[in-house]
Amino acid sequence: MIEKIGKDLVKIGVSQEDLEESINGLSQLKPILQAQVIKSNGANRRQAAIDSTTLGRHFDTAIDAMTILLSGFSDYQ
C-alpha cells in the first residue's frame, strides 16, 4: 500500500509476512554475495575483506530496519 500524505511524503505499508520473508531472504543472500565479492577481488585479500565487510554492514542495516518495522506487529510485542 502506498498513500500520499503530504506534498513530498508518502506512507508505504508492508505486511508482516512480506517483512519476515524479506528478512529471511536477505539473511540468506548476504553470505552468498560476500563470497562473490571476495572472489571478484582475486588475490587482493585486503580489498576483499574491506568490500565484504562493507557489504555485510549494508545488509545488516537493511535487516535491522526491517526488524524494527516487524517489531511493531502484535505478534512481536
mmCIF file with all atom_site columns, N, CA and C in Angstrom:
data_model
loop_
_atom_site.group_PDB
_atom_site.id
_atom_site.type_symbol
_atom_site.label_atom_id
_atom_site.label_alt_id
_atom_site.label_comp_id
_atom_site.label_asym_id
_atom_site.label_entity_id
_atom_site.label_seq_id
_atom_site.pdbx_PDB_ins_code
_atom_site.Cartn_x
_atom_site.Cartn_y
_atom_site.Cartn_z
_atom_site.occupancy
_atom_site.B_iso_or_equiv
_atom_site.pdbx_formal_charge
_atom_site.auth_seq_id
_atom_site.auth_comp_id
_atom_site.auth_asym_id
_atom_site.auth_atom_id
_atom_site.pdbx_PDB_model_num
ATOM 1   N N  . MET A 1 1  ? 0.838  -1.176  0.000  1.00 0.00 ? 1  MET A N  1
ATOM 2   C CA . MET A 1 1  ? 0.000  0.000   0.000  1.00 0.00 ? 1  MET A CA 1
ATOM 3   C C  . MET A 1 1  ? 0.883  1.239   0.000  1.00 0.00 ? 1  MET A C  1
ATOM 4   N N  . ILE A 1 2  ? 0.587  2.152   -0.859 1.00 0.00 ? 2  ILE A N  1
ATOM 5   C CA . ILE A 1 2  ? 1.276  3.438   -0.890 1.00 0.00 ? 2  ILE A CA 1
ATOM 6   C C  . ILE A 1 2  ? 0.221  4.529   -0.829 1.00 0.00 ? 2  ILE A C  1
ATOM 7   N N  . GLU A 1 3  ? 0.408  5.471   0.099  1.00 0.00 ? 3  GLU A N  1
ATOM 8   C CA . GLU A 1 3  ? -0.558 6.552   0.284  1.00 0.00 ? 3  GLU A CA 1
ATOM 9   C C  . GLU A 1 3  ? 0.183  7.878   0.366  1.00 0.00 ? 3  GLU A C  1
ATOM 10  N N  . LYS A 1 4  ? -0.235 8.837   -0.422 1.00 0.00 ? 4  LYS A N  1
ATOM 11  C CA . LYS A 1 4  ? 0.371  10.168  -0.371 1.00 0.00 ? 4  LYS A CA 1
ATOM 12  C C  . LYS A 1 4  ? -0.167 10.874  0.871  1.00 0.00 ? 4  LYS A C  1
ATOM 13  N N  . ILE A 1 5  ? 0.753  11.364  1.721  1.00 0.00 ? 5  ILE A N  1
ATOM 14  C CA . ILE A 1 5  ? 0.313  12.006  2.965  1.00 0.00 ? 5  ILE A CA 1
ATOM 15  C C  . ILE A 1 5  ? 0.767  13.465  3.062  1.00 0.00 ? 5  ILE A C  1
ATOM 16  N N  . GLY A 1 6  ? 1.352  13.964  2.047  1.00 0.00 ? 6  GLY A N  1
ATOM 17  C CA . GLY A 1 6  ? 1.803  15.353  2.038  1.00 0.00 ? 6  GLY A CA 1
ATOM 18  C C  . GLY A 1 6  ? 2.384  15.686  0.686  1.00 0.00 ? 6  GLY A C  1
ATOM 19  N N  . LYS A 1 7  ? 2.862  16.899  0.573  1.00 0.00 ? 7  LYS A N  1
ATOM 20  C CA . LYS A 1 7  ? 3.413  17.349  -0.713 1.00 0.00 ? 7  LYS A CA 1
ATOM 21  C C  . LYS A 1 7  ? 4.534  16.431  -1.196 1.00 0.00 ? 7  LYS A C  1
ATOM 22  N N  . ASP A 1 8  ? 5.463  16.137  -0.323 1.00 0.00 ? 8  ASP A N  1
ATOM 23  C CA . ASP A 1 8  ? 6.615  15.315  -0.712 1.00 0.00 ? 8  ASP A CA 1
ATOM 24  C C  . ASP A 1 8  ? 6.728  14.037  0.122  1.00 0.00 ? 8  ASP A C  1
ATOM 25  N N  . LEU A 1 9  ? 5.647  13.609  0.747  1.00 0.00 ? 9  LEU A N  1
ATOM 26  C CA . LEU A 1 9  ? 5.693  12.450  1.629  1.00 0.00 ? 9  LEU A CA 1
ATOM 27  C C  . LEU A 1 9  ? 4.711  11.374  1.183  1.00 0.00 ? 9  LEU A C  1
ATOM 28  N N  . VAL A 1 10 ? 5.143  10.138  1.305  1.00 0.00 ? 10 VAL A N  1
ATOM 29  C CA . VAL A 1 10 ? 4.248  9.012   1.073  1.00 0.00 ? 10 VAL A CA 1
ATOM 30  C C  . VAL A 1 10 ? 4.395  8.029   2.219  1.00 0.00 ? 10 VAL A C  1
ATOM 31  N N  . LYS A 1 11 ? 3.332  7.321   2.490  1.00 0.00 ? 11 LYS A N  1
ATOM 32  C CA . LYS A 1 11 ? 3.340  6.267   3.501  1.00 0.00 ? 11 LYS A CA 1
ATOM 33  C C  . LYS A 1 11 ? 3.285  4.946   2.765  1.00 0.00 ? 11 LYS A C  1
ATOM 34  N N  . ILE A 1 12 ? 4.206  4.061   3.094  1.00 0.00 ? 12 ILE A N  1
ATOM 35  C CA . ILE A 1 12 ? 4.278  2.759   2.448  1.00 0.00 ? 12 ILE A CA 1
ATOM 36  C C  . ILE A 1 12 ? 3.943  1.703   3.493  1.00 0.00 ? 12 ILE A C  1
ATOM 37  N N  . GLY A 1 13 ? 2.967  0.871   3.194  1.00 0.00 ? 13 GLY A N  1
ATOM 38  C CA . GLY A 1 13 ? 2.576  -0.200  4.110  1.00 0.00 ? 13 GLY A CA 1
ATOM 39  C C  . GLY A 1 13 ? 3.084  -1.540  3.610  1.00 0.00 ? 13 GLY A C  1
ATOM 40  N N  . VAL A 1 14 ? 3.588  -2.333  4.531  1.00 0.00 ? 14 VAL A N  1
ATOM 41  C CA . VAL A 1 14 ? 4.043  -3.687  4.197  1.00 0.00 ? 14 VAL A CA 1
ATOM 42  C C  . VAL A 1 14 ? 3.414  -4.663  5.175  1.00 0.00 ? 14 VAL A C  1
ATOM 43  N N  . SER A 1 15 ? 3.232  -5.871  4.710  1.00 0.00 ? 15 SER A N  1
ATOM 44  C CA . SER A 1 15 ? 2.629  -6.879  5.574  1.00 0.00 ? 15 SER A CA 1
ATOM 45  C C  . SER A 1 15 ? 3.697  -7.553  6.428  1.00 0.00 ? 15 SER A C  1
ATOM 46  N N  . GLN A 1 16 ? 3.257  -8.135  7.508  1.00 0.00 ? 16 GLN A N  1
ATOM 47  C CA . GLN A 1 16 ? 4.144  -8.872  8.396  1.00 0.00 ? 16 GLN A CA 1
ATOM 48  C C  . GLN A 1 16 ? 4.825  -10.010 7.628  1.00 0.00 ? 16 GLN A C  1
ATOM 49  N N  . GLU A 1 17 ? 4.063  -10.694 6.829  1.00 0.00 ? 17 GLU A N  1
ATOM 50  C CA . GLU A 1 17 ? 4.601  -11.812 6.048  1.00 0.00 ? 17 GLU A CA 1
ATOM 51  C C  . GLU A 1 17 ? 5.688  -11.346 5.077  1.00 0.00 ? 17 GLU A C  1
ATOM 52  N N  . ASP A 1 18 ? 5.450  -10.221 4.410  1.00 0.00 ? 18 ASP A N  1
ATOM 53  C CA . ASP A 1 18 ? 6.450  -9.694  3.480  1.00 0.00 ? 18 ASP A CA 1
ATOM 54  C C  . ASP A 1 18 ? 7.752  -9.337  4.202  1.00 0.00 ? 18 ASP A C  1
ATOM 55  N N  . LEU A 1 19 ? 7.625  -8.732  5.381  1.00 0.00 ? 19 LEU A N  1
ATOM 56  C CA . LEU A 1 19 ? 8.823  -8.387  6.150  1.00 0.00 ? 19 LEU A CA 1
ATOM 57  C C  . LEU A 1 19 ? 9.578  -9.639  6.582  1.00 0.00 ? 19 LEU A C  1
ATOM 58  N N  . GLU A 1 20 ? 8.862  -10.626 7.074  1.00 0.00 ? 20 GLU A N  1
ATOM 59  C CA . GLU A 1 20 ? 9.507  -11.867 7.508  1.00 0.00 ? 20 GLU A CA 1
ATOM 60  C C  . GLU A 1 20 ? 10.245 -12.532 6.349  1.00 0.00 ? 20 GLU A C  1
ATOM 61  N N  . GLU A 1 21 ? 9.601  -12.591 5.199  1.00 0.00 ? 21 GLU A N  1
ATOM 62  C CA . GLU A 1 21 ? 10.223 -13.206 4.024  1.00 0.00 ? 21 GLU A CA 1
ATOM 63  C C  . GLU A 1 21 ? 11.437 -12.404 3.551  1.00 0.00 ? 21 GLU A C  1
ATOM 64  N N  . SER A 1 22 ? 11.334 -11.095 3.602  1.00 0.00 ? 22 SER A N  1
ATOM 65  C CA . SER A 1 22 ? 12.443 -10.247 3.173  1.00 0.00 ? 22 SER A CA 1
ATOM 66  C C  . SER A 1 22 ? 13.651 -10.386 4.093  1.00 0.00 ? 22 SER A C  1
ATOM 67  N N  . ILE A 1 23 ? 13.406 -10.419 5.384  1.00 0.00 ? 23 ILE A N  1
ATOM 68  C CA . ILE A 1 23 ? 14.492 -10.599 6.359  1.00 0.00 ? 23 ILE A CA 1
ATOM 69  C C  . ILE A 1 23 ? 15.173 -11.941 6.121  1.00 0.00 ? 23 ILE A C  1
ATOM 70  N N  . ASN A 1 24 ? 14.387 -12.974 5.945  1.00 0.00 ? 24 ASN A N  1
ATOM 71  C CA . ASN A 1 24 ? 14.934 -14.304 5.695  1.00 0.00 ? 24 ASN A CA 1
ATOM 72  C C  . ASN A 1 24 ? 15.736 -14.328 4.396  1.00 0.00 ? 24 ASN A C  1
ATOM 73  N N  . GLY A 1 25 ? 15.186 -13.727 3.351  1.00 0.00 ? 25 GLY A N  1
ATOM 74  C CA . GLY A 1 25 ? 15.866 -13.703 2.058  1.00 0.00 ? 25 GLY A CA 1
ATOM 75  C C  . GLY A 1 25 ? 17.186 -12.951 2.109  1.00 0.00 ? 25 GLY A C  1
ATOM 76  N N  . LEU A 1 26 ? 17.191 -11.775 2.746  1.00 0.00 ? 26 LEU A N  1
ATOM 77  C CA . LEU A 1 26 ? 18.431 -11.011 2.851  1.00 0.00 ? 26 LEU A CA 1
ATOM 78  C C  . LEU A 1 26 ? 19.460 -11.734 3.702  1.00 0.00 ? 26 LEU A C  1
ATOM 79  N N  . SER A 1 27 ? 19.007 -12.392 4.756  1.00 0.00 ? 27 SER A N  1
ATOM 80  C CA . SER A 1 27 ? 19.924 -13.144 5.616  1.00 0.00 ? 27 SER A CA 1
ATOM 81  C C  . SER A 1 27 ? 20.601 -14.277 4.851  1.00 0.00 ? 27 SER A C  1
ATOM 82  N N  . GLN A 1 28 ? 19.886 -14.893 3.941  1.00 0.00 ? 28 GLN A N  1
ATOM 83  C CA . GLN A 1 28 ? 20.456 -15.968 3.135  1.00 0.00 ? 28 GLN A CA 1
ATOM 84  C C  . GLN A 1 28 ? 21.336 -15.434 2.001  1.00 0.00 ? 28 GLN A C  1
ATOM 85  N N  . LEU A 1 29 ? 20.975 -14.289 1.454  1.00 0.00 ? 29 LEU A N  1
ATOM 86  C CA . LEU A 1 29 ? 21.708 -13.716 0.333  1.00 0.00 ? 29 LEU A CA 1
ATOM 87  C C  . LEU A 1 29 ? 23.040 -13.084 0.754  1.00 0.00 ? 29 LEU A C  1
ATOM 88  N N  . LYS A 1 30 ? 23.087 -12.544 1.959  1.00 0.00 ? 30 LYS A N  1
ATOM 89  C CA . LYS A 1 30 ? 24.282 -11.841 2.441  1.00 0.00 ? 30 LYS A CA 1
ATOM 90  C C  . LYS A 1 30 ? 25.564 -12.662 2.284  1.00 0.00 ? 30 LYS A C  1
ATOM 91  N N  . PRO A 1 31 ? 25.662 -13.876 2.839  1.00 0.00 ? 31 PRO A N  1
ATOM 92  C CA . PRO A 1 31 ? 26.928 -14.611 2.711  1.00 0.00 ? 31 PRO A CA 1
ATOM 93  C C  . PRO A 1 31 ? 27.251 -15.026 1.271  1.00 0.00 ? 31 PRO A C  1
ATOM 94  N N  . ILE A 1 32 ? 26.233 -15.231 0.475  1.00 0.00 ? 32 ILE A N  1
ATOM 95  C CA . ILE A 1 32 ? 26.459 -15.596 -0.933 1.00 0.00 ? 32 ILE A CA 1
ATOM 96  C C  . ILE A 1 32 ? 27.124 -14.438 -1.669 1.00 0.00 ? 32 ILE A C  1
ATOM 97  N N  . LEU A 1 33 ? 26.592 -13.230 -1.487 1.00 0.00 ? 33 LEU A N  1
ATOM 98  C CA . LEU A 1 33 ? 27.167 -12.065 -2.153 1.00 0.00 ? 33 LEU A CA 1
ATOM 99  C C  . LEU A 1 33 ? 28.534 -11.702 -1.586 1.00 0.00 ? 33 LEU A C  1
ATOM 100 N N  . GLN A 1 34 ? 28.715 -11.893 -0.283 1.00 0.00 ? 34 GLN A N  1
ATOM 101 C CA . GLN A 1 34 ? 30.026 -11.634 0.297  1.00 0.00 ? 34 GLN A CA 1
ATOM 102 C C  . GLN A 1 34 ? 31.074 -12.569 -0.312 1.00 0.00 ? 34 GLN A C  1
ATOM 103 N N  . ALA A 1 35 ? 30.721 -13.814 -0.518 1.00 0.00 ? 35 ALA A N  1
ATOM 104 C CA . ALA A 1 35 ? 31.650 -14.767 -1.139 1.00 0.00 ? 35 ALA A CA 1
ATOM 105 C C  . ALA A 1 35 ? 31.986 -14.334 -2.568 1.00 0.00 ? 35 ALA A C  1
ATOM 106 N N  . GLN A 1 36 ? 31.001 -13.834 -3.292 1.00 0.00 ? 36 GLN A N  1
ATOM 107 C CA . GLN A 1 36 ? 31.230 -13.367 -4.663 1.00 0.00 ? 36 GLN A CA 1
ATOM 108 C C  . GLN A 1 36 ? 32.161 -12.151 -4.685 1.00 0.00 ? 36 GLN A C  1
ATOM 109 N N  . VAL A 1 37 ? 31.969 -11.261 -3.730 1.00 0.00 ? 37 VAL A N  1
ATOM 110 C CA . VAL A 1 37 ? 32.820 -10.074 -3.637 1.00 0.00 ? 37 VAL A CA 1
ATOM 111 C C  . VAL A 1 37 ? 34.258 -10.494 -3.357 1.00 0.00 ? 37 VAL A C  1
ATOM 112 N N  . ILE A 1 38 ? 34.434 -11.449 -2.479 1.00 0.00 ? 38 ILE A N  1
ATOM 113 C CA . ILE A 1 38 ? 35.780 -11.936 -2.160 1.00 0.00 ? 38 ILE A CA 1
ATOM 114 C C  . ILE A 1 38 ? 36.429 -12.540 -3.408 1.00 0.00 ? 38 ILE A C  1
ATOM 115 N N  . LYS A 1 39 ? 35.690 -13.362 -4.133 1.00 0.00 ? 39 LYS A N  1
ATOM 116 C CA . LYS A 1 39 ? 36.214 -13.967 -5.365 1.00 0.00 ? 39 LYS A CA 1
ATOM 117 C C  . LYS A 1 39 ? 36.574 -12.909 -6.400 1.00 0.00 ? 39 LYS A C  1
ATOM 118 N N  . SER A 1 40 ? 35.732 -11.900 -6.532 1.00 0.00 ? 40 SER A N  1
ATOM 119 C CA . SER A 1 40 ? 35.949 -10.890 -7.569 1.00 0.00 ? 40 SER A CA 1
ATOM 120 C C  . SER A 1 40 ? 37.182 -10.027 -7.306 1.00 0.00 ? 40 SER A C  1
ATOM 121 N N  . ASN A 1 41 ? 37.651 -10.004 -6.073 1.00 0.00 ? 41 ASN A N  1
ATOM 122 C CA . ASN A 1 41 ? 38.857 -9.238  -5.753 1.00 0.00 ? 41 ASN A CA 1
ATOM 123 C C  . ASN A 1 41 ? 40.135 -10.011 -6.034 1.00 0.00 ? 41 ASN A C  1
ATOM 124 N N  . GLY A 1 42 ? 40.000 -11.257 -6.433 1.00 0.00 ? 42 GLY A N  1
ATOM 125 C CA . GLY A 1 42 ? 41.176 -12.057 -6.796 1.00 0.00 ? 42 GLY A CA 1
ATOM 126 C C  . GLY A 1 42 ? 42.173 -12.178 -5.662 1.00 0.00 ? 42 GLY A C  1
ATOM 127 N N  . ALA A 1 43 ? 43.406 -11.859 -5.954 1.00 0.00 ? 43 ALA A N  1
ATOM 128 C CA . ALA A 1 43 ? 44.489 -12.012 -4.977 1.00 0.00 ? 43 ALA A CA 1
ATOM 129 C C  . ALA A 1 43 ? 44.561 -10.864 -3.970 1.00 0.00 ? 43 ALA A C  1
ATOM 130 N N  . ASN A 1 44 ? 43.765 -9.838  -4.184 1.00 0.00 ? 44 ASN A N  1
ATOM 131 C CA . ASN A 1 44 ? 43.802 -8.688  -3.279 1.00 0.00 ? 44 ASN A CA 1
ATOM 132 C C  . ASN A 1 44 ? 42.950 -8.973  -2.045 1.00 0.00 ? 44 ASN A C  1
ATOM 133 N N  . ARG A 1 45 ? 43.534 -9.688  -1.115 1.00 0.00 ? 45 ARG A N  1
ATOM 134 C CA . ARG A 1 45 ? 42.786 -10.118 0.081  1.00 0.00 ? 45 ARG A CA 1
ATOM 135 C C  . ARG A 1 45 ? 42.385 -8.952  0.975  1.00 0.00 ? 45 ARG A C  1
ATOM 136 N N  . ARG A 1 46 ? 43.235 -7.939  1.032  1.00 0.00 ? 46 ARG A N  1
ATOM 137 C CA . ARG A 1 46 ? 42.913 -6.787  1.870  1.00 0.00 ? 46 ARG A CA 1
ATOM 138 C C  . ARG A 1 46 ? 41.644 -6.101  1.365  1.00 0.00 ? 46 ARG A C  1
ATOM 139 N N  . GLN A 1 47 ? 41.583 -5.847  0.069  1.00 0.00 ? 47 GLN A N  1
ATOM 140 C CA . GLN A 1 47 ? 40.404 -5.194  -0.507 1.00 0.00 ? 47 GLN A CA 1
ATOM 141 C C  . GLN A 1 47 ? 39.182 -6.101  -0.419 1.00 0.00 ? 47 GLN A C  1
ATOM 142 N N  . ALA A 1 48 ? 39.394 -7.395  -0.577 1.00 0.00 ? 48 ALA A N  1
ATOM 143 C CA . ALA A 1 48 ? 38.285 -8.349  -0.460 1.00 0.00 ? 48 ALA A CA 1
ATOM 144 C C  . ALA A 1 48 ? 37.663 -8.275  0.925  1.00 0.00 ? 48 ALA A C  1
ATOM 145 N N  . ALA A 1 49 ? 38.497 -8.194  1.945  1.00 0.00 ? 49 ALA A N  1
ATOM 146 C CA . ALA A 1 49 ? 37.993 -8.104  3.321  1.00 0.00 ? 49 ALA A CA 1
ATOM 147 C C  . ALA A 1 49 ? 37.231 -6.802  3.543  1.00 0.00 ? 49 ALA A C  1
ATOM 148 N N  . ILE A 1 50 ? 37.762 -5.717  3.016  1.00 0.00 ? 50 ILE A N  1
ATOM 149 C CA . ILE A 1 50 ? 37.093 -4.414  3.153  1.00 0.00 ? 50 ILE A CA 1
ATOM 150 C C  . ILE A 1 50 ? 35.735 -4.442  2.455  1.00 0.00 ? 50 ILE A C  1
ATOM 151 N N  . ASP A 1 51 ? 35.719 -4.917  1.218  1.00 0.00 ? 51 ASP A N  1
ATOM 152 C CA . ASP A 1 51 ? 34.476 -4.943  0.442  1.00 0.00 ? 51 ASP A CA 1
ATOM 153 C C  . ASP A 1 51 ? 33.436 -5.868  1.071  1.00 0.00 ? 51 ASP A C  1
ATOM 154 N N  . SER A 1 52 ? 33.873 -7.020  1.529  1.00 0.00 ? 52 SER A N  1
ATOM 155 C CA . SER A 1 52 ? 32.960 -7.976  2.145  1.00 0.00 ? 52 SER A CA 1
ATOM 156 C C  . SER A 1 52 ? 32.353 -7.414  3.424  1.00 0.00 ? 52 SER A C  1
ATOM 157 N N  . THR A 1 53 ? 33.182 -6.770  4.225  1.00 0.00 ? 53 THR A N  1
ATOM 158 C CA . THR A 1 53 ? 32.704 -6.164  5.473  1.00 0.00 ? 53 THR A CA 1
ATOM 159 C C  . THR A 1 53 ? 31.719 -5.038  5.198  1.00 0.00 ? 53 THR A C  1
ATOM 160 N N  . THR A 1 54 ? 32.054 -4.203  4.231  1.00 0.00 ? 54 THR A N  1
ATOM 161 C CA . THR A 1 54 ? 31.162 -3.087  3.877  1.00 0.00 ? 54 THR A CA 1
ATOM 162 C C  . THR A 1 54 ? 29.817 -3.599  3.381  1.00 0.00 ? 54 THR A C  1
ATOM 163 N N  . LEU A 1 55 ? 29.854 -4.583  2.507  1.00 0.00 ? 55 LEU A N  1
ATOM 164 C CA . LEU A 1 55 ? 28.621 -5.176  2.005  1.00 0.00 ? 55 LEU A CA 1
ATOM 165 C C  . LEU A 1 55 ? 27.797 -5.769  3.155  1.00 0.00 ? 55 LEU A C  1
ATOM 166 N N  . GLY A 1 56 ? 28.471 -6.453  4.053  1.00 0.00 ? 56 GLY A N  1
ATOM 167 C CA . GLY A 1 56 ? 27.788 -7.041  5.208  1.00 0.00 ? 56 GLY A CA 1
ATOM 168 C C  . GLY A 1 56 ? 27.105 -5.990  6.069  1.00 0.00 ? 56 GLY A C  1
ATOM 169 N N  . ARG A 1 57 ? 27.767 -4.858  6.254  1.00 0.00 ? 57 ARG A N  1
ATOM 170 C CA . ARG A 1 57 ? 27.173 -3.771  7.054  1.00 0.00 ? 57 ARG A CA 1
ATOM 171 C C  . ARG A 1 57 ? 25.905 -3.227  6.401  1.00 0.00 ? 57 ARG A C  1
ATOM 172 N N  . HIS A 1 58 ? 25.929 -3.102  5.076  1.00 0.00 ? 58 HIS A N  1
ATOM 173 C CA . HIS A 1 58 ? 24.739 -2.612  4.374  1.00 0.00 ? 58 HIS A CA 1
ATOM 174 C C  . HIS A 1 58 ? 23.577 -3.594  4.529  1.00 0.00 ? 58 HIS A C  1
ATOM 175 N N  . PHE A 1 59 ? 23.870 -4.874  4.405  1.00 0.00 ? 59 PHE A N  1
ATOM 176 C CA . PHE A 1 59 ? 22.831 -5.887  4.607  1.00 0.00 ? 59 PHE A CA 1
ATOM 177 C C  . PHE A 1 59 ? 22.315 -5.830  6.038  1.00 0.00 ? 59 PHE A C  1
ATOM 178 N N  . ASP A 1 60 ? 23.222 -5.708  7.004  1.00 0.00 ? 60 ASP A N  1
ATOM 179 C CA . ASP A 1 60 ? 22.821 -5.650  8.415  1.00 0.00 ? 60 ASP A CA 1
ATOM 180 C C  . ASP A 1 60 ? 21.922 -4.449  8.682  1.00 0.00 ? 60 ASP A C  1
ATOM 181 N N  . THR A 1 61 ? 22.233 -3.323  8.054  1.00 0.00 ? 61 THR A N  1
ATOM 182 C CA . THR A 1 61 ? 21.403 -2.127  8.217  1.00 0.00 ? 61 THR A CA 1
ATOM 183 C C  . THR A 1 61 ? 19.994 -2.368  7.685  1.00 0.00 ? 61 THR A C  1
ATOM 184 N N  . ALA A 1 62 ? 19.904 -2.970  6.512  1.00 0.00 ? 62 ALA A N  1
ATOM 185 C CA . ALA A 1 62 ? 18.589 -3.249  5.925  1.00 0.00 ? 62 ALA A CA 1
ATOM 186 C C  . ALA A 1 62 ? 17.815 -4.246  6.790  1.00 0.00 ? 62 ALA A C  1
ATOM 187 N N  . ILE A 1 63 ? 18.479 -5.287  7.249  1.00 0.00 ? 63 ILE A N  1
ATOM 188 C CA . ILE A 1 63 ? 17.823 -6.299  8.088  1.00 0.00 ? 63 ILE A CA 1
ATOM 189 C C  . ILE A 1 63 ? 17.376 -5.682  9.406  1.00 0.00 ? 63 ILE A C  1
ATOM 190 N N  . ASP A 1 64 ? 18.231 -4.856  10.008 1.00 0.00 ? 64 ASP A N  1
ATOM 191 C CA . ASP A 1 64 ? 17.862 -4.187  11.262 1.00 0.00 ? 64 ASP A CA 1
ATOM 192 C C  . ASP A 1 64 ? 16.650 -3.282  11.073 1.00 0.00 ? 64 ASP A C  1
ATOM 193 N N  . ALA A 1 65 ? 16.615 -2.536  9.971  1.00 0.00 ? 65 ALA A N  1
ATOM 194 C CA . ALA A 1 65 ? 15.475 -1.644  9.710  1.00 0.00 ? 65 ALA A CA 1
ATOM 195 C C  . ALA A 1 65 ? 14.183 -2.441  9.564  1.00 0.00 ? 65 ALA A C  1
ATOM 196 N N  . MET A 1 66 ? 14.247 -3.558  8.851  1.00 0.00 ? 66 MET A N  1
ATOM 197 C CA . MET A 1 66 ? 13.048 -4.381  8.679  1.00 0.00 ? 66 MET A CA 1
ATOM 198 C C  . MET A 1 66 ? 12.636 -5.039  9.992  1.00 0.00 ? 66 MET A C  1
ATOM 199 N N  . THR A 1 67 ? 13.608 -5.391  10.814 1.00 0.00 ? 67 THR A N  1
ATOM 200 C CA . THR A 1 67 ? 13.311 -5.993  12.116 1.00 0.00 ? 67 THR A CA 1
ATOM 201 C C  . THR A 1 67 ? 12.614 -4.981  13.020 1.00 0.00 ? 67 THR A C  1
ATOM 202 N N  . ILE A 1 68 ? 13.055 -3.734  12.959 1.00 0.00 ? 68 ILE A N  1
ATOM 203 C CA . ILE A 1 68 ? 12.397 -2.672  13.734 1.00 0.00 ? 68 ILE A CA 1
ATOM 204 C C  . ILE A 1 68 ? 10.949 -2.512  13.282 1.00 0.00 ? 68 ILE A C  1
ATOM 205 N N  . LEU A 1 69 ? 10.727 -2.499  11.975 1.00 0.00 ? 69 LEU A N  1
ATOM 206 C CA . LEU A 1 69 ? 9.350  -2.427  11.475 1.00 0.00 ? 69 LEU A CA 1
ATOM 207 C C  . LEU A 1 69 ? 8.532  -3.633  11.924 1.00 0.00 ? 69 LEU A C  1
ATOM 208 N N  . LEU A 1 70 ? 9.144  -4.800  11.881 1.00 0.00 ? 70 LEU A N  1
ATOM 209 C CA . LEU A 1 70 ? 8.458  -6.027  12.270 1.00 0.00 ? 70 LEU A CA 1
ATOM 210 C C  . LEU A 1 70 ? 8.060  -5.996  13.737 1.00 0.00 ? 70 LEU A C  1
ATOM 211 N N  . SER A 1 71 ? 8.868  -5.344  14.558 1.00 0.00 ? 71 SER A N  1
ATOM 212 C CA . SER A 1 71 ? 8.569  -5.289  15.993 1.00 0.00 ? 71 SER A CA 1
ATOM 213 C C  . SER A 1 71 ? 7.288  -4.526  16.290 1.00 0.00 ? 71 SER A C  1
ATOM 214 N N  . GLY A 1 72 ? 6.787  -3.763  15.324 1.00 0.00 ? 72 GLY A N  1
ATOM 215 C CA . GLY A 1 72 ? 5.534  -3.046  15.501 1.00 0.00 ? 72 GLY A CA 1
ATOM 216 C C  . GLY A 1 72 ? 4.298  -3.913  15.361 1.00 0.00 ? 72 GLY A C  1
ATOM 217 N N  . PHE A 1 73 ? 4.458  -5.123  14.840 1.00 0.00 ? 73 PHE A N  1
ATOM 218 C CA . PHE A 1 73 ? 3.321  -6.023  14.700 1.00 0.00 ? 73 PHE A CA 1
ATOM 219 C C  . PHE A 1 73 ? 3.033  -6.729  16.025 1.00 0.00 ? 73 PHE A C  1
ATOM 220 N N  . SER A 1 74 ? 1.776  -6.981  16.284 1.00 0.00 ? 74 SER A N  1
ATOM 221 C CA . SER A 1 74 ? 1.359  -7.534  17.576 1.00 0.00 ? 74 SER A CA 1
ATOM 222 C C  . SER A 1 74 ? 2.005  -8.872  17.897 1.00 0.00 ? 74 SER A C  1
ATOM 223 N N  . ASP A 1 75 ? 2.336  -9.681  16.900 1.00 0.00 ? 75 ASP A N  1
ATOM 224 C CA . ASP A 1 75 ? 2.985  -10.967 17.153 1.00 0.00 ? 75 ASP A CA 1
ATOM 225 C C  . ASP A 1 75 ? 4.366  -10.828 17.771 1.00 0.00 ? 75 ASP A C  1
ATOM 226 N N  . TYR A 1 76 ? 4.959  -9.637  17.671 1.00 0.00 ? 76 TYR A N  1
ATOM 227 C CA . TYR A 1 76 ? 6.326  -9.418  18.130 1.00 0.00 ? 76 TYR A CA 1
ATOM 228 C C  . TYR A 1 76 ? 6.408  -8.494  19.334 1.00 0.00 ? 76 TYR A C  1
ATOM 229 N N  . GLN A 1 77 ? 5.285  -8.155  19.906 1.00 0.00 ? 77 GLN A N  1
ATOM 230 C CA . GLN A 1 77 ? 5.310  -7.242  21.060 1.00 0.00 ? 77 GLN A CA 1
ATOM 231 C C  . GLN A 1 77 ? 5.153  -7.989  22.355 1.00 0.00 ? 77 GLN A C  1
#
